Coordinates of C-alpha atoms in Angstrom, one line a residue:
X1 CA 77.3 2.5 53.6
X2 CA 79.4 0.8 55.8
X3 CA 77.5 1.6 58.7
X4 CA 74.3 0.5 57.1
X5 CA 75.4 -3.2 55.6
X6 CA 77.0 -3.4 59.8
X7 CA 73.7 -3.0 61.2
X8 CA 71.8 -5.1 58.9
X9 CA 74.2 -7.6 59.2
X10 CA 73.8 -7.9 63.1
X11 CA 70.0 -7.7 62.6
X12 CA 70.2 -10.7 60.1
X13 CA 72.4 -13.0 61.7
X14 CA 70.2 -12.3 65.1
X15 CA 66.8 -13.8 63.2
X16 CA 67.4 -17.4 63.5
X17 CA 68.0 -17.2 66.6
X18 CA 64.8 -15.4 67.6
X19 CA 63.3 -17.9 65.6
X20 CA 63.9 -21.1 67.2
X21 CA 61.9 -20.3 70.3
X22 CA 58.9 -22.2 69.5
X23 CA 57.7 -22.0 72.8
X24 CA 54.1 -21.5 73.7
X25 CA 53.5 -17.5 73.0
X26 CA 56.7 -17.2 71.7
X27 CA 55.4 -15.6 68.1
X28 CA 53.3 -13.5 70.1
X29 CA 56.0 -12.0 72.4
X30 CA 58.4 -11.6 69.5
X31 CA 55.8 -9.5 67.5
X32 CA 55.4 -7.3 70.6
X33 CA 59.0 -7.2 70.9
X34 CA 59.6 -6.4 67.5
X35 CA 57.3 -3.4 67.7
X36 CA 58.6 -2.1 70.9
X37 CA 62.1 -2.2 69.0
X38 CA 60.9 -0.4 65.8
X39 CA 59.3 2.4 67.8
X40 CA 62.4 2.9 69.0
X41 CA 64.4 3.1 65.9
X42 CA 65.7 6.4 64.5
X43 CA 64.5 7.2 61.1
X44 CA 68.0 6.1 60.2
X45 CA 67.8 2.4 61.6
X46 CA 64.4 2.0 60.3
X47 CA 65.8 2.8 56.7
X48 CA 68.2 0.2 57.1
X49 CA 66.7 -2.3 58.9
X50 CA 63.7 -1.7 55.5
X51 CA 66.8 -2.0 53.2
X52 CA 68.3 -5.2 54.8
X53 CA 64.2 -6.6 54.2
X54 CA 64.3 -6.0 50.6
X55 CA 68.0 -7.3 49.9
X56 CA 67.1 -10.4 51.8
X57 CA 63.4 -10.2 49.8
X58 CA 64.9 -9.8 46.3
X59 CA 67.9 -12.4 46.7
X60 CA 65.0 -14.9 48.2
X61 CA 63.1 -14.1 44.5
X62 CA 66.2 -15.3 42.2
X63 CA 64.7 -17.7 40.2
X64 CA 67.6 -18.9 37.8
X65 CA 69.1 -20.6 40.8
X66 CA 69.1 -20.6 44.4
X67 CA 71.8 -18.6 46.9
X68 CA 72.4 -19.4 50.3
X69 CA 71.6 -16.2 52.2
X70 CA 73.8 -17.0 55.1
X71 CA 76.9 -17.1 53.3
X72 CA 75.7 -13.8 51.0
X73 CA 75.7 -12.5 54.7
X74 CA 79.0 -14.0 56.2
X75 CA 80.7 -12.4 52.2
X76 CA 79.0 -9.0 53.7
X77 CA 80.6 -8.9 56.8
X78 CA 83.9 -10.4 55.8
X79 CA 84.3 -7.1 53.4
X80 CA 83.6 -4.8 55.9
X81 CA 86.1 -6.8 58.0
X82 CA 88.4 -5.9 54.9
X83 CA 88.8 -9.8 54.2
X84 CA 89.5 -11.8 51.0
X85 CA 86.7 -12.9 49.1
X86 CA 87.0 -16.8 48.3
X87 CA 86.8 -16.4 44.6
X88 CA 88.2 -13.6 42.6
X89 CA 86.3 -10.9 40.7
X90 CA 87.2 -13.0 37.4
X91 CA 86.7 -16.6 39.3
X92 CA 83.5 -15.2 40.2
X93 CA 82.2 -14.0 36.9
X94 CA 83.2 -17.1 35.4
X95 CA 81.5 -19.4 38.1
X96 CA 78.2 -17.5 38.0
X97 CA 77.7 -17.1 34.4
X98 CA 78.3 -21.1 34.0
X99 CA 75.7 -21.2 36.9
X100 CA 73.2 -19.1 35.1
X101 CA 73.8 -20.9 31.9
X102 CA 73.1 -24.5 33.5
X103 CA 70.2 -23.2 34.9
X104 CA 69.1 -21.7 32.0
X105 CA 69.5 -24.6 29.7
X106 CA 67.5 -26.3 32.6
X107 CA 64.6 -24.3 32.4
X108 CA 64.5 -24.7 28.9
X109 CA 64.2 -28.4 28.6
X110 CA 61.8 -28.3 31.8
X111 CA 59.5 -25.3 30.1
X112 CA 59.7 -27.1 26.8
X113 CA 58.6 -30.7 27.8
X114 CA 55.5 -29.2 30.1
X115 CA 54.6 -27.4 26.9
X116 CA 54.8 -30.8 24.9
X117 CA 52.8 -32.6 27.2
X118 CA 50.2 -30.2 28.1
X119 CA 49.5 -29.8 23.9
X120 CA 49.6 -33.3 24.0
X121 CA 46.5 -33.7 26.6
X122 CA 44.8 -30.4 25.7
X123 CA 44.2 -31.6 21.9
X124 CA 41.5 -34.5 23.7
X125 CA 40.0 -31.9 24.9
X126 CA 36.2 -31.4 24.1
X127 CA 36.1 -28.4 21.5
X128 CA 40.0 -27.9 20.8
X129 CA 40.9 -27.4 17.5
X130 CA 44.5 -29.1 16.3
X131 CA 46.0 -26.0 13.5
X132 CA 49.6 -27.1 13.8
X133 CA 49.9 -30.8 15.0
X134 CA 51.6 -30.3 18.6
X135 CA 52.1 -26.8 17.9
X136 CA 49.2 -24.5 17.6
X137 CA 45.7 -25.0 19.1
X138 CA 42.5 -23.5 19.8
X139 CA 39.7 -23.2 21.3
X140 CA 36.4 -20.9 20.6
X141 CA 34.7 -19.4 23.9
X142 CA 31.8 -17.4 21.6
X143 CA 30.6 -17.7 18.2
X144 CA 31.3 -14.0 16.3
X145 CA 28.9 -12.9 13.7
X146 CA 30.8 -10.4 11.5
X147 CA 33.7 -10.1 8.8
X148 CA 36.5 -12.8 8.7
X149 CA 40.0 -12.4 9.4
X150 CA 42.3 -13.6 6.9
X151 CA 45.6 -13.0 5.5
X152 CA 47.4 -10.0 8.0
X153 CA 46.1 -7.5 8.5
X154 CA 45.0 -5.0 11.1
X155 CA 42.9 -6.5 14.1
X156 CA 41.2 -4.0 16.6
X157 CA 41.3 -6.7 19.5
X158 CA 41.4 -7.8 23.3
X159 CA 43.3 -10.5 24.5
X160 CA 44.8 -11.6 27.9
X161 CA 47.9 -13.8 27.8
X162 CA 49.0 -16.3 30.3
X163 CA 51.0 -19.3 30.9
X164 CA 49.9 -22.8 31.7
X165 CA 49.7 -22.3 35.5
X166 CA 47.3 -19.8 34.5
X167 CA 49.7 -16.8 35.8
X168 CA 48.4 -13.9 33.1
X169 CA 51.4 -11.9 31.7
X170 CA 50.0 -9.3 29.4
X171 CA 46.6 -7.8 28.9
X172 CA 45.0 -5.3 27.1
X173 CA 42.0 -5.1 29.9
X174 CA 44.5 -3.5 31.8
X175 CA 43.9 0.1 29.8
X176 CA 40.1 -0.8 29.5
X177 CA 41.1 -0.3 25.6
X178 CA 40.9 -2.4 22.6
X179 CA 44.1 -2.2 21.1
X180 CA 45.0 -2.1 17.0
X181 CA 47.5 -4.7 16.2
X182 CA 49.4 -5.0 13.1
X183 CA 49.9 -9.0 12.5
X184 CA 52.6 -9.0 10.7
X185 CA 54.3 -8.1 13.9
X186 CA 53.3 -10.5 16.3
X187 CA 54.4 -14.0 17.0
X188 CA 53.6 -16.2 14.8
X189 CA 51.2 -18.6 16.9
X190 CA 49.3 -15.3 17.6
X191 CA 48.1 -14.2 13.8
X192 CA 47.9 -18.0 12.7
X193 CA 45.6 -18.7 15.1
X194 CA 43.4 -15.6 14.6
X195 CA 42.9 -16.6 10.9
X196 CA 39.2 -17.5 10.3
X197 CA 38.1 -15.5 13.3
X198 CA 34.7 -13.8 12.7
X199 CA 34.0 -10.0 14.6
X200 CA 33.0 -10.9 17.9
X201 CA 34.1 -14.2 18.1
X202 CA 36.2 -14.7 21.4
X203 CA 38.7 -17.7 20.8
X204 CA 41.7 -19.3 23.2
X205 CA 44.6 -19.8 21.4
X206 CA 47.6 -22.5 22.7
X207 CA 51.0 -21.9 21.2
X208 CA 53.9 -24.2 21.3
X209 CA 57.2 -21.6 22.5
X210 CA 58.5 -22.6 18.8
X211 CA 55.4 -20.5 17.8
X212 CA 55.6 -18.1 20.3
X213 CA 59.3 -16.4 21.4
X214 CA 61.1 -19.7 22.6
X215 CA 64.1 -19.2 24.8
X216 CA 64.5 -15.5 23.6
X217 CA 62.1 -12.4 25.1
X218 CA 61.6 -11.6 28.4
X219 CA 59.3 -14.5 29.2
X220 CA 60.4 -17.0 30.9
X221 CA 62.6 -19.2 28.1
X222 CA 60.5 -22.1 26.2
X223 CA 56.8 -21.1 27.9
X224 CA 53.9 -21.9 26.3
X225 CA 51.4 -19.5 25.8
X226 CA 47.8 -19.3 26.0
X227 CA 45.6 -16.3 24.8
X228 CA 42.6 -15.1 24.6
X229 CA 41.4 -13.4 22.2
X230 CA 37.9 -11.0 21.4
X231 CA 38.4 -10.1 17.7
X232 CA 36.4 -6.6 18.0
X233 CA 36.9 -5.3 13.9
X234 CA 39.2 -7.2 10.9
X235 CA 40.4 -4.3 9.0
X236 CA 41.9 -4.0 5.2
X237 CA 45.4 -4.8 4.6
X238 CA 46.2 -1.6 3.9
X239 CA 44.9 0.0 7.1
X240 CA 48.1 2.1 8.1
X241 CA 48.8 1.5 12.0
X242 CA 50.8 4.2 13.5
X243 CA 53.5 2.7 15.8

């Protein structure tokens, strides 16, 4: 592994300076060059010049906070040197999870007041419907025609969920298959807002996160979410769903 992180680190620090030729051509000769020097790799080097790419890729997607990739790099090649770190395994643990906690709490607030604010100008929206004042919205997209939903019960559904920048997150389209949902298991935005929906009806529902899973789940913390919904079939209460 040694050998590996040595190249990779060679082969990173060498990128800037590739990089500051702006010269006329310059991206064109570096491409050329770059495919000479891969076709001349051993499948060895090509694995870890792909590895250094996807360490450098997947530190460059950390999203709870920024790290300076240069330094991650200089901490690479210092170990290998058989250096000190300049923290200690504890001091380090410490430092990051206070780190990750500010810029968690962070993300909260910021994910909480976009959610406040976009309730707040989606209610004067034509057609919205106000459920739960700055809480729970809707919206219907098609009128249904059969049985109403009420209570919670079974609901043989579509739906595709997103978040305000309209990045989807879930989606039962995804299987081409309705799927059977118990509502006594879902958030709570979720079987609120399907309450009055007719068979066939197609509705958008807006939760508020304090509706929804807040700063807990998998999602990013404090996100509002916006559904839609096709309710295919309300069934009985005591329609048994196997889990």
């Amino acid at each position: 592994m040694k050998n590996i992180l040595s190249w990779m680190l060679m082969f990173a620090v060498a990128l800037p300076i590739v990089g500051c030729d702006n010269g006329g051509g310059s991206q064109t000769s570096a491409t050329e060059k770059s495919m000479v020097e891969d076709s001349a790799l051993t499948d060895n080097q090509k694995l870890s010049r792909t590895f250094g790419h996807l360490l450098a890729r997947q530190l460059s997607r950390t999203e709870d906070f920024s790290l300076d990739l240069v330094e991650v790099i200089k901490g690479m090649q210092s170990e290998i040197d058989g250096q000190s770190a300049p923290l200690t395994d504890t001091e380090y643990e410490k430092q990051m999870a206070e780190v990750q906690k500010a810029s968690f709490e962070a993300k909260c607030s910021e994910n909480l007041a976009s959610a406040e604010e976009f309730l707040k100008e989606n209610k004067e929206k034509a057609g919205v419907i106000e459920l739960e004042p700055n809480k729970l919205q809707y919206r219907v997209v098609k009128e249904g025609t059969g049985r109403v939903l009420s209570g919670k019960p079974t609901a043989l559904l579509h739906y595709t969920g997103s978040f305000i920048d309209g990045k989807v997150f879930d989606s039962s389209e995804k299987n081409k298959e309705p799927i059977l949902l118990p509502l006594t298991k879902v958030i709570p935005g979720f079987s609120q807002g399907m309450q009055g929906m007719k068979e066939g009806e197609v509705r958008v529902l807006y939760i508020h996160p304090d509706l929804a899973y807040g700063t807990a789940g998998q999602l990013p913390p404090n996100s509002l979410l916006i559904f839609e919904v096709k309710l295919i079939e309300a069934n009985d209460d005591n329609v048994s769903v196997t889990e």
